[in-house]
PDB file of C-alpha atoms and ligand atoms in Angstrom:
ATOM      1  CA  MET T1417     251.052 -66.987  43.024  1.00 53.00           C
ATOM      2  CA  ILE T1418     251.556 -69.757  46.253  1.00 53.00           C
ATOM      3  CA  LEU T1419     250.704 -68.732  49.497  1.00 57.00           C
ATOM      4  CA  HIS T1420     251.380 -72.066  50.783  1.00 55.00           C
ATOM      5  CA  SER T1421     252.073 -75.981  49.784  1.00 52.00           C
ATOM      6  CA  ASP T1422     250.602 -78.834  49.656  1.00 54.00           C
ATOM      7  CA  SER T1423     250.458 -82.094  47.657  1.00 63.00           C
ATOM      8  CA  ASN T1424     247.827 -82.825  45.305  1.00 78.00           C
ATOM      9  CA  GLN T1425     245.638 -80.569  45.947  1.00 87.00           C
ATOM     10  CA  SER T1426     245.192 -76.807  45.433  1.00 97.00           C
ATOM     11  CA  ASN T1427     242.567 -74.700  47.339  1.00 98.00           C
ATOM     12  CA  TRP T1428     241.639 -71.364  45.723  1.00 98.00           C
ATOM     13  CA  VAL T1429     239.499 -68.917  47.537  1.00 99.00           C
ATOM     14  CA  VAL T1430     237.737 -65.613  45.868  1.00 99.00           C
ATOM     15  CA  ILE T1431     235.739 -63.139  47.978  1.00 99.00           C
ATOM     16  CA  VAL T1432     234.024 -61.399  46.369  1.00 98.00           C
ATOM     17  CA  ALA T1433     234.913 -57.589  47.248  1.00 98.00           C
ATOM     18  CA  ALA T1434     232.715 -55.507  43.753  1.00 98.00           C
ATOM     19  CA  GLY T1435     229.520 -54.201  45.192  1.00 98.00           C
ATOM     20  CA  GLN T1436     228.611 -50.296  46.418  1.00 97.00           C
ATOM     21  CA  GLY T1437     227.106 -51.597  49.371  1.00 97.00           C
ATOM     22  CA  SER T1438     223.800 -49.221  49.011  1.00 97.00           C
ATOM     23  CA  ARG T1439     221.762 -50.418  51.518  1.00 97.00           C
ATOM     24  CA  MET T1440     224.506 -49.062  54.028  1.00 97.00           C
ATOM     25  CA  GLY T1441     225.236 -45.904  52.636  1.00 96.00           C
ATOM     26  CA  GLY T1442     227.935 -44.036  53.128  1.00 94.00           C
ATOM     27  CA  ASP T1443     230.542 -42.034  50.986  1.00 94.00           C
ATOM     28  CA  LEU T1444     232.024 -45.845  51.038  1.00 97.00           C
ATOM     29  CA  PRO T1445     231.144 -49.048  49.592  1.00 98.00           C
ATOM     30  CA  LYS T1446     231.206 -50.707  53.419  1.00 98.00           C
ATOM     31  CA  GLN T1447     234.538 -53.510  52.665  1.00 98.00           C
ATOM     32  CA  PHE T1448     236.798 -50.730  52.491  1.00 98.00           C
ATOM     33  CA  MET T1449     235.599 -49.155  55.896  1.00 98.00           C
ATOM     34  CA  GLN T1450     237.568 -48.821  59.370  1.00 97.00           C
ATOM     35  CA  LEU T1451     236.893 -51.594  61.396  1.00 98.00           C
ATOM     36  CA  GLY T1452     238.770 -51.608  64.347  1.00 96.00           C
ATOM     37  CA  GLY T1453     242.008 -50.619  62.796  1.00 95.00           C
ATOM     38  CA  GLN T1454     241.768 -51.545  59.479  1.00 97.00           C
ATOM     39  CA  GLU T1455     240.020 -51.893  57.037  1.00 98.00           C
ATOM     40  CA  ILE T1456     236.901 -54.789  56.767  1.00 98.00           C
ATOM     41  CA  LEU T1457     238.770 -56.872  53.413  1.00 98.00           C
ATOM     42  CA  ARG T1458     241.015 -57.396  55.026  1.00 98.00           C
ATOM     43  CA  TYR T1459     240.196 -59.473  57.508  1.00 98.00           C
ATOM     44  CA  SER T1460     238.527 -62.434  55.445  1.00 98.00           C
ATOM     45  CA  VAL T1461     241.999 -62.045  53.362  1.00 98.00           C
ATOM     46  CA  ASN T1462     243.989 -62.293  56.511  1.00 97.00           C
ATOM     47  CA  ALA T1463     242.426 -65.689  57.306  1.00 97.00           C
ATOM     48  CA  PHE T1464     242.535 -67.360  53.993  1.00 98.00           C
ATOM     49  CA  GLN T1465     246.479 -66.190  54.422  1.00 98.00           C
ATOM     50  CA  GLN T1466     246.990 -68.141  57.780  1.00 97.00           C
ATOM     51  CA  HIS T1467     245.389 -71.139  56.515  1.00 97.00           C
ATOM     52  CA  VAL T1468     248.299 -73.558  55.690  1.00 96.00           C
ATOM     53  CA  ALA T1469     245.520 -75.136  53.366  1.00 97.00           C
ATOM     54  CA  ILE T1470     245.174 -72.355  51.772  1.00 98.00           C
ATOM     55  CA  HIS T1471     247.340 -71.396  47.605  1.00 97.00           C
ATOM     56  CA  GLY T1472     245.892 -68.654  46.648  1.00 98.00           C
ATOM     57  CA  ILE T1473     243.187 -65.526  46.781  1.00 98.00           C
ATOM     58  CA  ILE T1474     241.749 -64.631  43.854  1.00 98.00           C
ATOM     59  CA  ILE T1475     240.093 -60.604  45.393  1.00 99.00           C
ATOM     60  CA  VAL T1476     237.372 -59.307  42.788  1.00 99.00           C
ATOM     61  CA  THR T1477     236.822 -55.948  43.142  1.00 98.00           C
ATOM     62  CA  SER T1478     234.870 -52.787  41.299  1.00 98.00           C
ATOM     63  CA  ASP T1479     237.028 -50.458  38.627  1.00 98.00           C
ATOM     64  CA  GLN T1480     237.568 -47.852  40.629  1.00 98.00           C
ATOM     65  CA  PHE T1481     239.178 -50.014  43.357  1.00 98.00           C
ATOM     66  CA  LEU T1482     241.555 -51.982  41.573  1.00 98.00           C
ATOM     67  CA  ASN T1483     244.632 -50.269  41.469  1.00 98.00           C
ATOM     68  CA  HIS T1484     244.020 -49.939  45.783  1.00 98.00           C
ATOM     69  CA  VAL T1485     243.321 -53.738  46.188  1.00 98.00           C
ATOM     70  CA  LYS T1486     246.053 -54.607  43.964  1.00 98.00           C
ATOM     71  CA  ASN T1487     248.679 -52.165  45.808  1.00 98.00           C
ATOM     72  CA  ALA T1488     247.527 -52.520  49.651  1.00 98.00           C
ATOM     73  CA  TYR T1489     246.516 -56.887  49.319  1.00 98.00           C
ATOM     74  CA  PRO T1490     250.376 -57.305  46.983  1.00 98.00           C
ATOM     75  CA  ALA T1491     249.971 -61.612  47.874  1.00 98.00           C
ATOM     76  CA  CYS T1492     246.861 -61.390  46.139  1.00 98.00           C
ATOM     77  CA  GLU T1493     245.246 -61.530  42.819  1.00 98.00           C
ATOM     78  CA  VAL T1494     242.404 -58.958  41.623  1.00 98.00           C
ATOM     79  CA  VAL T1495     240.361 -58.602  38.657  1.00 98.00           C
ATOM     80  CA  PRO T1496     237.403 -56.597  38.180  1.00 98.00           C
ATOM     81  CA  GLY T1497     234.092 -57.942  39.644  1.00 98.00           C
ATOM     82  CA  GLY T1498     230.795 -57.161  37.381  1.00 97.00           C
ATOM     83  CA  VAL T1499     227.594 -55.699  38.604  1.00 97.00           C
ATOM     84  CA  THR T1500     225.377 -58.644  40.322  1.00 97.00           C
ATOM     85  CA  ARG T1501     227.220 -60.143  43.091  1.00 97.00           C
ATOM     86  CA  GLN T1502     227.098 -63.579  40.915  1.00 97.00           C
ATOM     87  CA  ASP T1503     228.852 -61.739  37.438  1.00 98.00           C
ATOM     88  CA  SER T1504     231.440 -60.915  40.572  1.00 98.00           C
ATOM     89  CA  SER T1505     231.297 -64.355  41.452  1.00 98.00           C
ATOM     90  CA  ALA T1506     232.333 -65.502  37.810  1.00 98.00           C
ATOM     91  CA  LYS T1507     234.666 -63.336  37.097  1.00 98.00           C
ATOM     92  CA  GLY T1508     236.583 -64.516  40.235  1.00 98.00           C
ATOM     93  CA  VAL T1509     235.870 -67.865  39.156  1.00 98.00           C
ATOM     94  CA  ALA T1510     237.078 -68.374  35.644  1.00 98.00           C
ATOM     95  CA  ALA T1511     240.685 -66.099  37.119  1.00 98.00           C
ATOM     96  CA  CYS T1512     240.745 -69.374  39.632  1.00 98.00           C
ATOM     97  CA  PRO T1513     244.416 -71.754  38.033  1.00 98.00           C
ATOM     98  CA  ASP T1514     242.504 -74.653  35.549  1.00 97.00           C
ATOM     99  CA  ASP T1515     244.048 -77.012  38.049  1.00 97.00           C
ATOM    100  CA  ALA T1516     242.411 -76.093  40.786  1.00 98.00           C
ATOM    101  CA  THR T1517     240.183 -78.339  43.226  1.00 98.00           C
ATOM    102  CA  LYS T1518     238.418 -76.736  45.374  1.00 98.00           C
ATOM    103  CA  ILE T1519     237.057 -72.950  44.924  1.00 98.00           C
ATOM    104  CA  LEU T1520     235.225 -71.220  48.227  1.00 98.00           C
ATOM    105  CA  VAL T1521     233.533 -68.228  47.713  1.00 98.00           C
ATOM    106  CA  HIS T1522     233.560 -65.770  50.634  1.00 98.00           C
ATOM    107  CA  ASP T1523     231.677 -61.776  51.049  1.00 98.00           C
ATOM    108  CA  ALA T1524     234.441 -59.703  51.887  1.00 98.00           C
ATOM    109  CA  ALA T1525     231.695 -57.982  54.165  1.00 98.00           C
ATOM    110  CA  ARG T1526     231.468 -60.754  56.612  1.00 98.00           C
ATOM    111  CA  PRO T1527     234.730 -60.215  58.452  1.00 98.00           C
ATOM    112  CA  PHE T1528     235.051 -63.456  61.137  1.00 98.00           C
ATOM    113  CA  LEU T1529     234.849 -66.398  59.629  1.00 96.00           C
ATOM    114  CA  SER T1530     237.148 -68.840  61.510  1.00 97.00           C
ATOM    115  CA  GLN T1531     240.060 -71.084  60.465  1.00 98.00           C
ATOM    116  CA  GLN T1532     237.269 -73.537  62.360  1.00 98.00           C
ATOM    117  CA  ILE T1533     234.641 -72.782  59.387  1.00 98.00           C
ATOM    118  CA  ILE T1534     237.173 -73.459  56.561  1.00 98.00           C
ATOM    119  CA  ASN T1535     238.440 -76.523  57.714  1.00 98.00           C
ATOM    120  CA  GLU T1536     234.993 -77.780  57.761  1.00 98.00           C
ATOM    121  CA  CYS T1537     234.492 -76.278  54.424  1.00 98.00           C
ATOM    122  CA  LEU T1538     237.404 -77.893  52.759  1.00 98.00           C
ATOM    123  CA  ALA T1539     237.201 -81.235  54.466  1.00 98.00           C
ATOM    124  CA  ALA T1540     233.878 -81.524  53.035  1.00 98.00           C
ATOM    125  CA  LEU T1541     234.434 -81.324  49.860  1.00 98.00           C
ATOM    126  CA  ASP T1542     236.499 -84.613  50.544  1.00 98.00           C
ATOM    127  CA  GLU T1543     233.266 -85.867  50.012  1.00 98.00           C
ATOM    128  CA  TYR T1544     230.308 -83.327  48.852  1.00 98.00           C
ATOM    129  CA  GLU T1545     230.361 -81.566  45.868  1.00 98.00           C
ATOM    130  CA  ALA T1546     229.527 -78.538  48.183  1.00 98.00           C
ATOM    131  CA  ALA T1547     229.815 -76.955  51.191  1.00 98.00           C
ATOM    132  CA  ALA T1548     228.455 -74.083  53.852  1.00 98.00           C
ATOM    133  CA  PRO T1549     228.105 -72.461  56.917  1.00 98.00           C
ATOM    134  CA  VAL T1550     224.425 -72.558  57.657  1.00 98.00           C
ATOM    135  CA  LEU T1551     222.201 -71.590  60.991  1.00 98.00           C
ATOM    136  CA  PRO T1552     219.444 -71.409  62.530  1.00 98.00           C
ATOM    137  CA  LEU T1553     217.411 -69.147  62.567  1.00 97.00           C
ATOM    138  CA  ARG T1554     215.835 -66.712  65.111  1.00 94.00           C
ATOM    139  CA  ASP T1555     212.577 -65.335  63.503  1.00 95.00           C
ATOM    140  CA  THR T1556     209.537 -66.932  62.383  1.00 96.00           C
ATOM    141  CA  ILE T1557     208.871 -66.741  58.617  1.00 96.00           C
ATOM    142  CA  VAL T1558     205.961 -65.706  56.472  1.00 97.00           C
ATOM    143  CA  MET T1559     205.122 -66.580  52.972  1.00 97.00           C
ATOM    144  CA  SER T1560     203.319 -64.288  51.338  1.00 97.00           C
ATOM    145  CA  VAL T1561     200.970 -66.853  48.597  1.00 96.00           C
ATOM    146  CA  ASP T1562     198.197 -64.640  46.820  1.00 95.00           C
ATOM    147  CA  THR T1563     196.533 -62.418  48.814  1.00 96.00           C
ATOM    148  CA  ALA T1564     197.396 -64.014  52.389  1.00 97.00           C
ATOM    149  CA  TRP T1565     200.662 -64.906  54.688  1.00 97.00           C
ATOM    150  CA  GLN T1566     201.483 -68.652  54.945  1.00 97.00           C
ATOM    151  CA  GLN T1567     203.108 -69.200  58.068  1.00 96.00           C
ATOM    152  CA  LEU T1568     206.618 -71.534  57.098  1.00 96.00           C
ATOM    153  CA  ASP T1569     207.919 -74.309  59.135  1.00 96.00           C
ATOM    154  CA  ARG T1570     211.478 -72.588  60.693  1.00 95.00           C
ATOM    155  CA  GLN T1571     212.675 -76.258  61.964  1.00 96.00           C
ATOM    156  CA  THR T1572     213.233 -76.920  58.056  1.00 96.00           C
ATOM    157  CA  LEU T1573     214.903 -73.865  57.038  1.00 97.00           C
ATOM    158  CA  ARG T1574     218.611 -72.687  57.086  1.00 97.00           C
ATOM    159  CA  ALA T1575     220.119 -69.010  56.981  1.00 97.00           C
ATOM    160  CA  MET T1576     223.329 -69.078  54.487  1.00 98.00           C
ATOM    161  CA  GLN T1577     226.928 -67.651  55.675  1.00 98.00           C
ATOM    162  CA  THR T1578     230.324 -67.646  53.015  1.00 98.00           C
ATOM    163  CA  PRO T1579     232.501 -69.604  52.248  1.00 98.00           C
ATOM    164  CA  GLU T1580     230.850 -71.166  50.322  1.00 98.00           C
ATOM    165  CA  GLY T1581     232.898 -74.069  49.006  1.00 98.00           C
ATOM    166  CA  PHE T1582     232.846 -76.056  45.735  1.00 98.00           C
ATOM    167  CA  GLN T1583     234.604 -79.231  44.111  1.00 98.00           C
ATOM    168  CA  ALA T1584     236.145 -76.933  41.211  1.00 98.00           C
ATOM    169  CA  GLU T1585     234.130 -78.322  38.235  1.00 98.00           C
ATOM    170  CA  THR T1586     231.294 -77.929  40.177  1.00 98.00           C
ATOM    171  CA  LEU T1587     230.453 -75.100  40.834  1.00 98.00           C
ATOM    172  CA  ARG T1588     232.584 -73.930  37.288  1.00 98.00           C
ATOM    173  CA  ALA T1589     229.400 -76.484  35.873  1.00 97.00           C
ATOM    174  CA  ALA T1590     226.611 -74.126  37.516  1.00 97.00           C
ATOM    175  CA  HIS T1591     228.620 -70.487  36.177  1.00 96.00           C
ATOM    176  CA  ARG T1592     228.169 -72.183  32.937  1.00 96.00           C
ATOM    177  CA  SER T1593     224.521 -73.549  33.312  1.00 96.00           C
ATOM    178  CA  GLY T1594     222.890 -69.922  33.158  1.00 93.00           C
ATOM    179  CA  VAL T1595     220.995 -70.315  36.272  1.00 96.00           C
ATOM    180  CA  VAL T1596     220.552 -67.056  38.380  1.00 96.00           C
ATOM    181  CA  GLY T1597     220.673 -66.676  42.222  1.00 95.00           C
ATOM    182  CA  THR T1598     222.255 -65.114  45.340  1.00 94.00           C
ATOM    183  CA  ASP T1599     224.282 -67.132  46.021  1.00 96.00           C
ATOM    184  CA  GLU T1600     226.495 -70.234  44.326  1.00 97.00           C
ATOM    185  CA  ILE T1601     224.901 -72.988  46.469  1.00 98.00           C
ATOM    186  CA  GLY T1602     222.234 -72.482  44.830  1.00 97.00           C
ATOM    187  CA  LEU T1603     223.645 -72.408  41.464  1.00 97.00           C
ATOM    188  CA  VAL T1604     224.751 -75.249  42.320  1.00 98.00           C
ATOM    189  CA  LEU T1605     220.802 -76.351  43.556  1.00 97.00           C
ATOM    190  CA  THR T1606     219.002 -75.027  40.904  1.00 97.00           C
ATOM    191  CA  SER T1607     221.112 -75.990  38.165  1.00 96.00           C
ATOM    192  CA  ASN T1608     221.238 -79.885  39.844  1.00 95.00           C
ATOM    193  CA  PRO T1609     218.859 -80.694  42.141  1.00 95.00           C
ATOM    194  CA  GLU T1610     220.844 -84.228  42.331  1.00 96.00           C
ATOM    195  CA  ALA T1611     224.007 -82.362  43.522  1.00 97.00           C
ATOM    196  CA  GLN T1612     225.456 -83.896  47.073  1.00 97.00           C
ATOM    197  CA  VAL T1613     225.768 -80.169  48.891  1.00 98.00           C
ATOM    198  CA  HIS T1614     227.148 -80.443  53.158  1.00 98.00           C
ATOM    199  CA  LEU T1615     226.002 -77.584  55.910  1.00 98.00           C
ATOM    200  CA  PHE T1616     226.574 -77.890  58.356  1.00 98.00           C
ATOM    201  CA  GLU T1617     226.978 -75.646  61.319  1.00 98.00           C
ATOM    202  CA  GLY T1618     227.865 -71.678  60.754  1.00 98.00           C
ATOM    203  CA  SER T1619     228.619 -69.737  63.370  1.00 98.00           C
ATOM    204  CA  PRO T1620     226.661 -66.172  65.035  1.00 97.00           C
ATOM    205  CA  ASP T1621     229.658 -63.751  64.410  1.00 97.00           C
ATOM    206  CA  ASN T1622     230.502 -64.738  60.432  1.00 98.00           C
ATOM    207  CA  PHE T1623     227.085 -62.711  60.436  1.00 98.00           C
ATOM    208  CA  LYS T1624     227.113 -59.748  57.397  1.00 98.00           C
ATOM    209  CA  ILE T1625     228.018 -56.160  57.026  1.00 98.00           C
ATOM    210  CA  THR T1626     224.646 -55.032  55.474  1.00 98.00           C
ATOM    211  CA  THR T1627     223.332 -51.873  57.355  1.00 98.00           C
ATOM    212  CA  SER T1628     225.534 -49.629  59.581  1.00 97.00           C
ATOM    213  CA  LEU T1629     223.902 -50.941  62.445  1.00 98.00           C
ATOM    214  CA  ASP T1630     224.917 -54.266  61.765  1.00 98.00           C
ATOM    215  CA  LEU T1631     228.600 -52.101  61.883  1.00 98.00           C
ATOM    216  CA  GLU T1632     228.223 -50.521  65.061  1.00 97.00           C
ATOM    217  CA  LEU T1633     227.959 -54.778  65.922  1.00 97.00           C
ATOM    218  CA  ALA T1634     231.355 -55.735  64.048  1.00 98.00           C
ATOM    219  CA  ALA T1635     232.686 -53.045  65.988  1.00 97.00           C
ATOM    220  CA  ILE T1636     232.254 -54.459  69.409  1.00 96.00           C
ATOM    221  CA  VAL T1637     233.162 -58.095  67.890  1.00 96.00           C
ATOM    222  CA  ALA T1638     235.978 -56.694  66.486  1.00 96.00           C
ATOM    223  CA  ALA T1639     237.784 -55.266  70.164  1.00 91.00           C
ATOM    224  CA  ARG T1640     237.587 -59.359  71.392  1.00 86.00           C
ATOM    225  CA  TYR T1641     239.066 -60.415  68.313  1.00 78.00           C
ATOM    226  CA  ARG T1642     241.854 -58.319  68.816  1.00 68.00           C
ATOM    227  CA  SER T1643     242.030 -59.290  72.061  1.00 57.00           C
TER     228      SER T1643
HETATM  229  N1  CTP S3006     229.738 -58.350  45.428  1.00 69.43           N
HETATM  230  C1  CTP S3006     230.136 -58.310  44.544  1.00 69.43           C
HETATM  231  N2  CTP S3006     229.383 -57.757  43.272  1.00 69.43           N
HETATM  232  C2  CTP S3006     228.535 -57.135  43.714  1.00 69.43           C
HETATM  233  C3  CTP S3006     227.602 -57.232  44.023  1.00 69.43           C
HETATM  234  C4  CTP S3006     227.933 -57.642  45.397  1.00 69.43           C
HETATM  235  O1  CTP S3006     231.295 -58.536  44.352  1.00 69.43           O
HETATM  236  N3  CTP S3006     228.026 -56.511  41.727  1.00 69.43           N
HETATM  237  C5  CTP S3006     229.810 -58.953  47.137  1.00 69.43           C
HETATM  238  C6  CTP S3006     229.991 -57.981  48.450  1.00 69.43           C
HETATM  239  O2  CTP S3006     231.099 -56.327  47.820  1.00 69.43           O
HETATM  240  C7  CTP S3006     230.061 -58.145  49.677  1.00 69.43           C
HETATM  241  C8  CTP S3006     229.208 -59.138  49.214  1.00 69.43           C
HETATM  242  O3  CTP S3006     229.210 -58.951  47.124  1.00 69.43           O
HETATM  243  O4  CTP S3006     231.236 -58.229  49.745  1.00 69.43           O
HETATM  244  C9  CTP S3006     227.780 -59.365  49.389  1.00 69.43           C
HETATM  245  O5  CTP S3006     227.009 -58.646  48.682  1.00 69.43           O
HETATM  246  P1  CTP S3006     225.702 -57.495  49.690  1.00 69.43           P
HETATM  247  O6  CTP S3006     226.039 -58.118  50.943  1.00 69.43           O
HETATM  248  O7  CTP S3006     224.945 -57.423  48.886  1.00 69.43           O
HETATM  249  O8  CTP S3006     226.573 -56.008  49.548  1.00 69.43           O
HETATM  250  P2  CTP S3006     226.465 -55.079  48.691  1.00 69.43           P
HETATM  251  O9  CTP S3006     225.738 -55.136  47.265  1.00 69.43           O
HETATM  252  O10 CTP S3006     227.484 -54.374  48.877  1.00 69.43           O
HETATM  253  O11 CTP S3006     225.479 -54.839  49.607  1.00 69.43           O
HETATM  254  P3  CTP S3006     223.471 -53.553  49.145  1.00 69.43           P
HETATM  255  O12 CTP S3006     222.945 -55.097  48.377  1.00 69.43           O
HETATM  256  O13 CTP S3006     223.043 -53.008  50.002  1.00 69.43           O
HETATM  257  O14 CTP S3006     224.044 -53.084  48.312  1.00 69.43           O
HETATM  258 MG1   MG S3007     224.610 -56.402  47.235  1.00 69.43          MG
END
């Protein structure tokens, strides 16, 4: 499936949408909940479909929702997910064509990603093996050390957002390496600490909907996106 054509680049997106949303609760996994008149997953699909440099989108979802997602997003390829986010991401990456040059992995639970973030991610991958948006931390952070607490220097820490972007072979090698992690930049850094990773400033809008409070906040942001 080709959404847009471009010279010698083949940029693919994996949207991971196979989670259960246990922290949100409710009858439906959060990516299928309604937000401002459409389901949450549709926001990120639209953002990538609107981008001229994205050639194809793979949506990874659980067996129960495969038919729904295939019907609702006929321009995307849809594959079954796994037990962990890492399994789901690996299955999405395996479904990307062999000639993909850059692969972006995005959480379906982050509906408000901008064209600018996609641009920055793709542009950085001309020079770097991996790239992702990050935000500075607002709260003071402490770490448990034995029986005590130790304060960390917040200035040196960042919170990761998605899309996380990769030169395709870097991402495939990280998945093959056997390391375990909650995101793909983590897999790359653990399996290859020398990897050239570019972290750039993300956006507060691009937050992950995790709890029902996040869904209330997202309704406010969605109204801004519609207007
Ligand atoms: N995800 C996935 N496959 C899994 C687990 C998570 O594709 N086995 C996806 C989710 O659908 C979500 C993204 O990874 O878009 C980020 O994960 P998270 O926010 O943790 O979502 P859930 O795992 O669904 O939520 P929870 O952890 O509260 O159960
Ligand atoms: Mg989870």
